[in-house]
Amino acid sequence: MTAVPTRRERQRQATFDEIVEVSRRLLRNGGDVSIRAVAQEMGLTPPALYRYVDSHADLLALVARSIFEDVVAAMTVARDTQADDDPSAQIVAASAAFRAWALRNRTEFQMVFASSDSVQLDEAMHAKKTALITSLADCLPEDSGVHLFAAFFSEIFGRLWVKYQFAIPTDDELDPALLEILRGELPPHGDESSGSGALGAPTPGMVWMFERAWARLYGTVTLEVFGHVHPGLISTGALFTATMLDIGADLNISEEWPRLQGVARAEAERLPTQP
């Protein structure tokens, strides 16, 4: 039986929630997300806030996890509009939802996906690769926002391979230097967390396919968020559509694009009218 939180525990959790809420509001409004600024907004002194966070990095970690939870929640809603046995529609819907969230929440996207001061993208990618086609929840700390994001996409990727059997490069087909890098990203041999799952133990080729798909999606969305492409390519979704077609070709789902395009379009309707 789960213990009922005490009044003191509820009050402490409410303060944590307020810290995150205030921090995110400051971030969205272009304010300074510092210990002093957050404390002042809450009517506290900085020493009082330090009773809840150990450092500025700890504060940013709380905020980043909250943002990751929102991103994953949006992708989960999109994924769950599609049938469980239709991973191609699920990955397209989730990817489109990720893009829609990023374009609606540009400042927060930049914090957790493009800022060296908070959660690093290379940490996210390492998390995905070690989690790939394994017992996902065992690969990363339970309190990691990156864990949520990594597990989400890795799980769908595994089901895509099971259904479509897209080509995965063998070790002999990979450049030796690349192969060495990819092997370094795999869980240690014999590590119980590497599991077996539907694909068996992850291989360098699996990691490479996942890396390429993620790089295309993330790169395209980042260019759009920062406005580094023509506004028309954002508002029409043309660049995103082309990216998903490229990914789909690698994952053996190109023939389904006429159907999947409707899935992507439905998510795109949630975008702001102006990029």
GROMACS .gro file of C-alpha atoms in nm:
model
  275
    1MET     CA    1   0.000   0.000   0.000
    2THR     CA    2   0.133   0.342  -0.096
    3ALA     CA    3   0.192   0.567   0.203
    4VAL     CA    4  -0.016   0.885   0.210
    5PRO     CA    5   0.210   1.192   0.195
    6THR     CA    6   0.226   1.389   0.514
    7ARG     CA    7   0.120   1.753   0.526
    8ARG     CA    8   0.486   1.854   0.541
    9GLU     CA    9   0.566   1.641   0.233
   10ARG     CA   10   0.272   1.789   0.042
   11GLN     CA   11   0.383   2.141   0.127
   12ARG     CA   12   0.738   2.064   0.018
   13GLN     CA   13   0.618   1.918  -0.312
   14ALA     CA   14   0.397   2.222  -0.368
   15THR     CA   15   0.703   2.444  -0.323
   16PHE     CA   16   0.900   2.236  -0.575
   17ASP     CA   17   0.611   2.270  -0.820
   18GLU     CA   18   0.606   2.646  -0.768
   19ILE     CA   19   0.981   2.669  -0.820
   20VAL     CA   20   0.946   2.495  -1.157
   21GLU     CA   21   0.641   2.699  -1.256
   22VAL     CA   22   0.809   3.029  -1.172
   23SER     CA   23   1.136   2.928  -1.342
   24ARG     CA   24   0.960   2.828  -1.661
   25ARG     CA   25   0.759   3.149  -1.664
   26LEU     CA   26   1.077   3.352  -1.628
   27LEU     CA   27   1.237   3.149  -1.906
   28ARG     CA   28   0.943   3.199  -2.144
   29ASN     CA   29   0.940   3.573  -2.071
   30GLY     CA   30   1.311   3.609  -2.137
   31GLY     CA   31   1.395   3.662  -1.771
   32ASP     CA   32   1.695   3.553  -1.569
   33VAL     CA   33   1.642   3.200  -1.437
   34SER     CA   34   1.878   3.241  -1.144
   35ILE     CA   35   1.844   3.141  -0.781
   36ARG     CA   36   1.804   3.505  -0.684
   37ALA     CA   37   1.545   3.582  -0.955
   38VAL     CA   38   1.333   3.276  -0.879
   39ALA     CA   39   1.348   3.338  -0.505
   40GLN     CA   40   1.247   3.702  -0.551
   41GLU     CA   41   0.953   3.603  -0.772
   42MET     CA   42   0.837   3.358  -0.504
   43GLY     CA   43   0.879   3.604  -0.220
   44LEU     CA   44   1.169   3.409  -0.071
   45THR     CA   45   1.531   3.485   0.004
   46PRO     CA   46   1.801   3.298  -0.193
   47PRO     CA   47   1.908   3.104   0.120
   48ALA     CA   48   1.549   2.990   0.165
   49LEU     CA   49   1.538   2.860  -0.191
   50TYR     CA   50   1.859   2.667  -0.129
   51ARG     CA   51   1.659   2.450   0.111
   52TYR     CA   52   1.497   2.301  -0.199
   53VAL     CA   53   1.772   2.313  -0.464
   54ASP     CA   54   2.141   2.256  -0.401
   55SER     CA   55   2.269   2.477  -0.681
   56HIS     CA   56   2.179   2.665  -0.997
   57ALA     CA   57   2.251   2.346  -1.192
   58ASP     CA   58   2.003   2.162  -0.970
   59LEU     CA   59   1.743   2.429  -1.043
   60LEU     CA   60   1.797   2.394  -1.418
   61ALA     CA   61   1.772   2.015  -1.387
   62LEU     CA   62   1.429   2.049  -1.224
   63VAL     CA   63   1.315   2.282  -1.502
   64ALA     CA   64   1.460   2.061  -1.775
   65ARG     CA   65   1.284   1.751  -1.642
   66SER     CA   66   0.954   1.938  -1.636
   67ILE     CA   67   1.005   2.047  -1.996
   68PHE     CA   68   1.096   1.695  -2.106
   69GLU     CA   69   0.781   1.565  -1.937
   70ASP     CA   70   0.572   1.813  -2.136
   71VAL     CA   71   0.740   1.715  -2.462
   72VAL     CA   72   0.690   1.344  -2.398
   73ALA     CA   73   0.330   1.403  -2.290
   74ALA     CA   74   0.257   1.580  -2.619
   75MET     CA   75   0.423   1.300  -2.818
   76THR     CA   76   0.238   1.035  -2.619
   77VAL     CA   77  -0.099   1.194  -2.694
   78ALA     CA   78  -0.009   1.199  -3.065
   79ARG     CA   79   0.121   0.841  -3.062
   80ASP     CA   80  -0.190   0.712  -2.888
   81THR     CA   81  -0.419   0.852  -3.156
   82GLN     CA   82  -0.276   0.577  -3.379
   83ALA     CA   83  -0.327   0.201  -3.353
   84ASP     CA   84  -0.083   0.003  -3.140
   85ASP     CA   85   0.002  -0.220  -3.437
   86ASP     CA   86   0.084   0.079  -3.662
   87PRO     CA   87   0.431   0.197  -3.552
   88SER     CA   88   0.487   0.390  -3.876
   89ALA     CA   89   0.186   0.611  -3.803
   90GLN     CA   90   0.293   0.638  -3.441
   91ILE     CA   91   0.647   0.753  -3.524
   92VAL     CA   92   0.519   1.009  -3.776
   93ALA     CA   93   0.255   1.141  -3.535
   94ALA     CA   94   0.506   1.161  -3.249
   95SER     CA   95   0.770   1.330  -3.465
   96ALA     CA   96   0.518   1.585  -3.589
   97ALA     CA   97   0.405   1.647  -3.231
   98PHE     CA   98   0.767   1.700  -3.127
   99ARG     CA   99   0.807   1.958  -3.403
  100ALA     CA  100   0.477   2.128  -3.315
  101TRP     CA  101   0.575   2.151  -2.949
  102ALA     CA  102   0.917   2.293  -3.037
  103LEU     CA  103   0.772   2.564  -3.260
  104ARG     CA  104   0.519   2.660  -2.994
  105ASN     CA  105   0.778   2.662  -2.715
  106ARG     CA  106   1.096   2.785  -2.879
  107THR     CA  107   1.267   2.923  -2.569
  108GLU     CA  108   1.214   2.606  -2.369
  109PHE     CA  109   1.320   2.392  -2.664
  110GLN     CA  110   1.644   2.587  -2.684
  111MET     CA  111   1.710   2.530  -2.315
  112VAL     CA  112   1.683   2.152  -2.310
  113PHE     CA  113   1.785   2.067  -2.667
  114ALA     CA  114   2.029   2.338  -2.769
  115SER     CA  115   2.190   2.487  -2.459
  116SER     CA  116   2.529   2.396  -2.316
  117ASP     CA  117   2.412   2.534  -1.981
  118SER     CA  118   2.152   2.266  -1.917
  119VAL     CA  119   2.076   1.918  -2.045
  120GLN     CA  120   2.326   1.833  -2.318
  121LEU     CA  121   2.209   1.691  -2.650
  122ASP     CA  122   2.499   1.447  -2.655
  123GLU     CA  123   2.370   1.308  -2.324
  124ALA     CA  124   2.032   1.259  -2.485
  125MET     CA  125   2.181   1.083  -2.784
  126HIS     CA  126   2.398   0.857  -2.566
  127ALA     CA  127   2.089   0.771  -2.365
  128LYS     CA  128   1.899   0.675  -2.678
  129LYS     CA  129   2.177   0.462  -2.819
  130THR     CA  130   2.241   0.264  -2.503
  131ALA     CA  131   1.866   0.221  -2.452
  132LEU     CA  132   1.805   0.109  -2.809
  133ILE     CA  133   1.608  -0.216  -2.835
  134THR     CA  134   1.678  -0.306  -2.475
  135SER     CA  135   1.504  -0.302  -2.144
  136LEU     CA  136   1.472   0.072  -2.182
  137ALA     CA  137   1.376   0.167  -1.831
  138ASP     CA  138   1.687   0.000  -1.689
  139CYS     CA  139   1.935   0.201  -1.892
  140LEU     CA  140   1.898   0.549  -1.744
  141PRO     CA  141   1.827   0.706  -1.405
  142GLU     CA  142   1.458   0.704  -1.322
  143ASP     CA  143   1.464   1.077  -1.246
  144SER     CA  144   1.616   1.173  -1.580
  145GLY     CA  145   1.405   1.373  -1.821
  146VAL     CA  146   1.635   1.247  -2.095
  147HIS     CA  147   1.534   0.895  -1.990
  148LEU     CA  148   1.171   0.970  -2.076
  149PHE     CA  149   1.254   1.114  -2.417
  150ALA     CA  150   1.504   0.844  -2.507
  151ALA     CA  151   1.282   0.554  -2.411
  152PHE     CA  152   0.988   0.694  -2.604
  153PHE     CA  153   1.156   0.701  -2.945
  154SER     CA  154   1.367   0.388  -2.891
  155GLU     CA  155   1.061   0.177  -2.819
  156ILE     CA  156   0.880   0.279  -3.137
  157PHE     CA  157   1.199   0.235  -3.341
  158GLY     CA  158   1.223  -0.126  -3.223
  159ARG     CA  159   0.865  -0.202  -3.324
  160LEU     CA  160   0.925  -0.042  -3.663
  161TRP     CA  161   1.207  -0.287  -3.733
  162VAL     CA  162   0.999  -0.584  -3.619
  163LYS     CA  163   0.721  -0.491  -3.863
  164TYR     CA  164   0.914  -0.357  -4.164
  165GLN     CA  165   1.252  -0.535  -4.135
  166PHE     CA  166   1.440  -0.240  -4.280
  167ALA     CA  167   1.802  -0.301  -4.372
  168ILE     CA  168   2.056  -0.267  -4.093
  169PRO     CA  169   2.425  -0.238  -4.190
  170THR     CA  170   2.646  -0.524  -4.083
  171ASP     CA  171   2.977  -0.457  -3.911
  172ASP     CA  172   3.160  -0.529  -4.240
  173GLU     CA  173   2.956  -0.263  -4.420
  174LEU     CA  174   3.047   0.014  -4.176
  175ASP     CA  175   3.362   0.222  -4.201
  176PRO     CA  176   3.612   0.084  -3.947
  177ALA     CA  177   3.646   0.419  -3.767
  178LEU     CA  178   3.268   0.456  -3.748
  179LEU     CA  179   3.231   0.097  -3.631
  180GLU     CA  180   3.469   0.162  -3.343
  181ILE     CA  181   3.271   0.469  -3.239
  182LEU     CA  182   2.939   0.287  -3.254
  183ARG     CA  183   3.071  -0.010  -3.057
  184GLY     CA  184   3.173   0.234  -2.787
  185GLU     CA  185   2.811   0.346  -2.755
  186LEU     CA  186   2.675  -0.004  -2.690
  187PRO     CA  187   2.612  -0.138  -2.339
  188PRO     CA  188   2.899  -0.354  -2.207
  189HIS     CA  189   2.888  -0.716  -2.319
  190GLY     CA  190   2.699  -0.919  -2.066
  191ASP     CA  191   2.534  -0.614  -1.911
  192GLU     CA  192   2.194  -0.733  -1.794
  193SER     CA  193   2.042  -0.397  -1.881
  194SER     CA  194   2.117  -0.460  -2.248
  195GLY     CA  195   1.838  -0.717  -2.253
  196SER     CA  196   1.728  -0.907  -2.560
  197GLY     CA  197   1.391  -0.765  -2.662
  198ALA     CA  198   1.238  -0.806  -3.006
  199LEU     CA  199   1.564  -0.739  -3.191
  200GLY     CA  200   1.806  -0.915  -2.963
  201ALA     CA  201   2.107  -0.725  -2.833
  202PRO     CA  202   2.164  -0.392  -3.010
  203THR     CA  203   2.427  -0.386  -3.284
  204PRO     CA  204   2.641  -0.102  -3.421
  205GLY     CA  205   2.426  -0.104  -3.734
  206MET     CA  206   2.108  -0.053  -3.529
  207VAL     CA  207   2.267   0.236  -3.346
  208TRP     CA  208   2.375   0.390  -3.677
  209MET     CA  209   2.024   0.371  -3.823
  210PHE     CA  210   1.877   0.529  -3.512
  211GLU     CA  211   2.147   0.798  -3.505
  212ARG     CA  212   2.081   0.896  -3.866
  213ALA     CA  213   1.704   0.914  -3.819
  214TRP     CA  214   1.734   1.123  -3.503
  215ALA     CA  215   1.994   1.357  -3.656
  216ARG     CA  216   1.763   1.434  -3.948
  217LEU     CA  217   1.459   1.499  -3.729
  218TYR     CA  218   1.644   1.700  -3.466
  219GLY     CA  219   1.843   1.897  -3.723
  220THR     CA  220   1.536   1.997  -3.919
  221VAL     CA  221   1.335   2.100  -3.613
  222THR     CA  222   1.629   2.298  -3.474
  223LEU     CA  223   1.674   2.489  -3.800
  224GLU     CA  224   1.303   2.575  -3.794
  225VAL     CA  225   1.303   2.678  -3.428
  226PHE     CA  226   1.598   2.913  -3.479
  227GLY     CA  227   1.450   3.049  -3.802
  228HIS     CA  228   1.751   2.946  -4.009
  229VAL     CA  229   1.537   2.847  -4.308
  230HIS     CA  230   1.289   3.040  -4.521
  231PRO     CA  231   0.966   3.106  -4.324
  232GLY     CA  232   0.766   2.949  -4.604
  233LEU     CA  233   0.946   2.618  -4.557
  234ILE     CA  234   0.829   2.624  -4.197
  235SER     CA  235   0.471   2.737  -4.248
  236THR     CA  236   0.411   2.485  -4.528
  237GLY     CA  237   0.592   2.205  -4.348
  238ALA     CA  238   0.780   2.133  -4.670
  239LEU     CA  239   1.119   2.080  -4.508
  240PHE     CA  240   0.977   1.859  -4.234
  241THR     CA  241   0.785   1.655  -4.493
  242ALA     CA  242   1.100   1.601  -4.698
  243THR     CA  243   1.290   1.498  -4.385
  244MET     CA  244   1.025   1.243  -4.290
  245LEU     CA  245   1.033   1.104  -4.645
  246ASP     CA  246   1.411   1.059  -4.618
  247ILE     CA  247   1.376   0.886  -4.283
  248GLY     CA  248   1.092   0.674  -4.419
  249ALA     CA  249   1.305   0.555  -4.708
  250ASP     CA  250   1.564   0.420  -4.463
  251LEU     CA  251   1.296   0.257  -4.248
  252ASN     CA  252   1.117   0.092  -4.541
  253ILE     CA  253   0.791   0.283  -4.499
  254SER     CA  254   0.803   0.510  -4.807
  255GLU     CA  255   0.514   0.333  -4.976
  256GLU     CA  256   0.290   0.424  -4.684
  257TRP     CA  257   0.364   0.796  -4.703
  258PRO     CA  258   0.035   0.894  -4.874
  259ARG     CA  259  -0.143   0.760  -4.567
  260LEU     CA  260   0.114   0.886  -4.319
  261GLN     CA  261   0.114   1.237  -4.464
  262GLY     CA  262  -0.239   1.279  -4.331
  263VAL     CA  263  -0.114   1.183  -3.986
  264ALA     CA  264   0.161   1.446  -4.004
  265ARG     CA  265  -0.080   1.707  -4.137
  266ALA     CA  266  -0.317   1.656  -3.845
  267GLU     CA  267  -0.037   1.733  -3.599
  268ALA     CA  268   0.081   2.030  -3.806
  269GLU     CA  269  -0.257   2.193  -3.760
  270ARG     CA  270  -0.161   2.256  -3.398
  271LEU     CA  271   0.121   2.491  -3.507
  272PRO     CA  272   0.107   2.870  -3.461
  273THR     CA  273  -0.012   3.059  -3.768
  274GLN     CA  274   0.323   3.239  -3.786
  275PRO     CA  275   0.652   3.043  -3.770
   0.00000   0.00000   0.00000
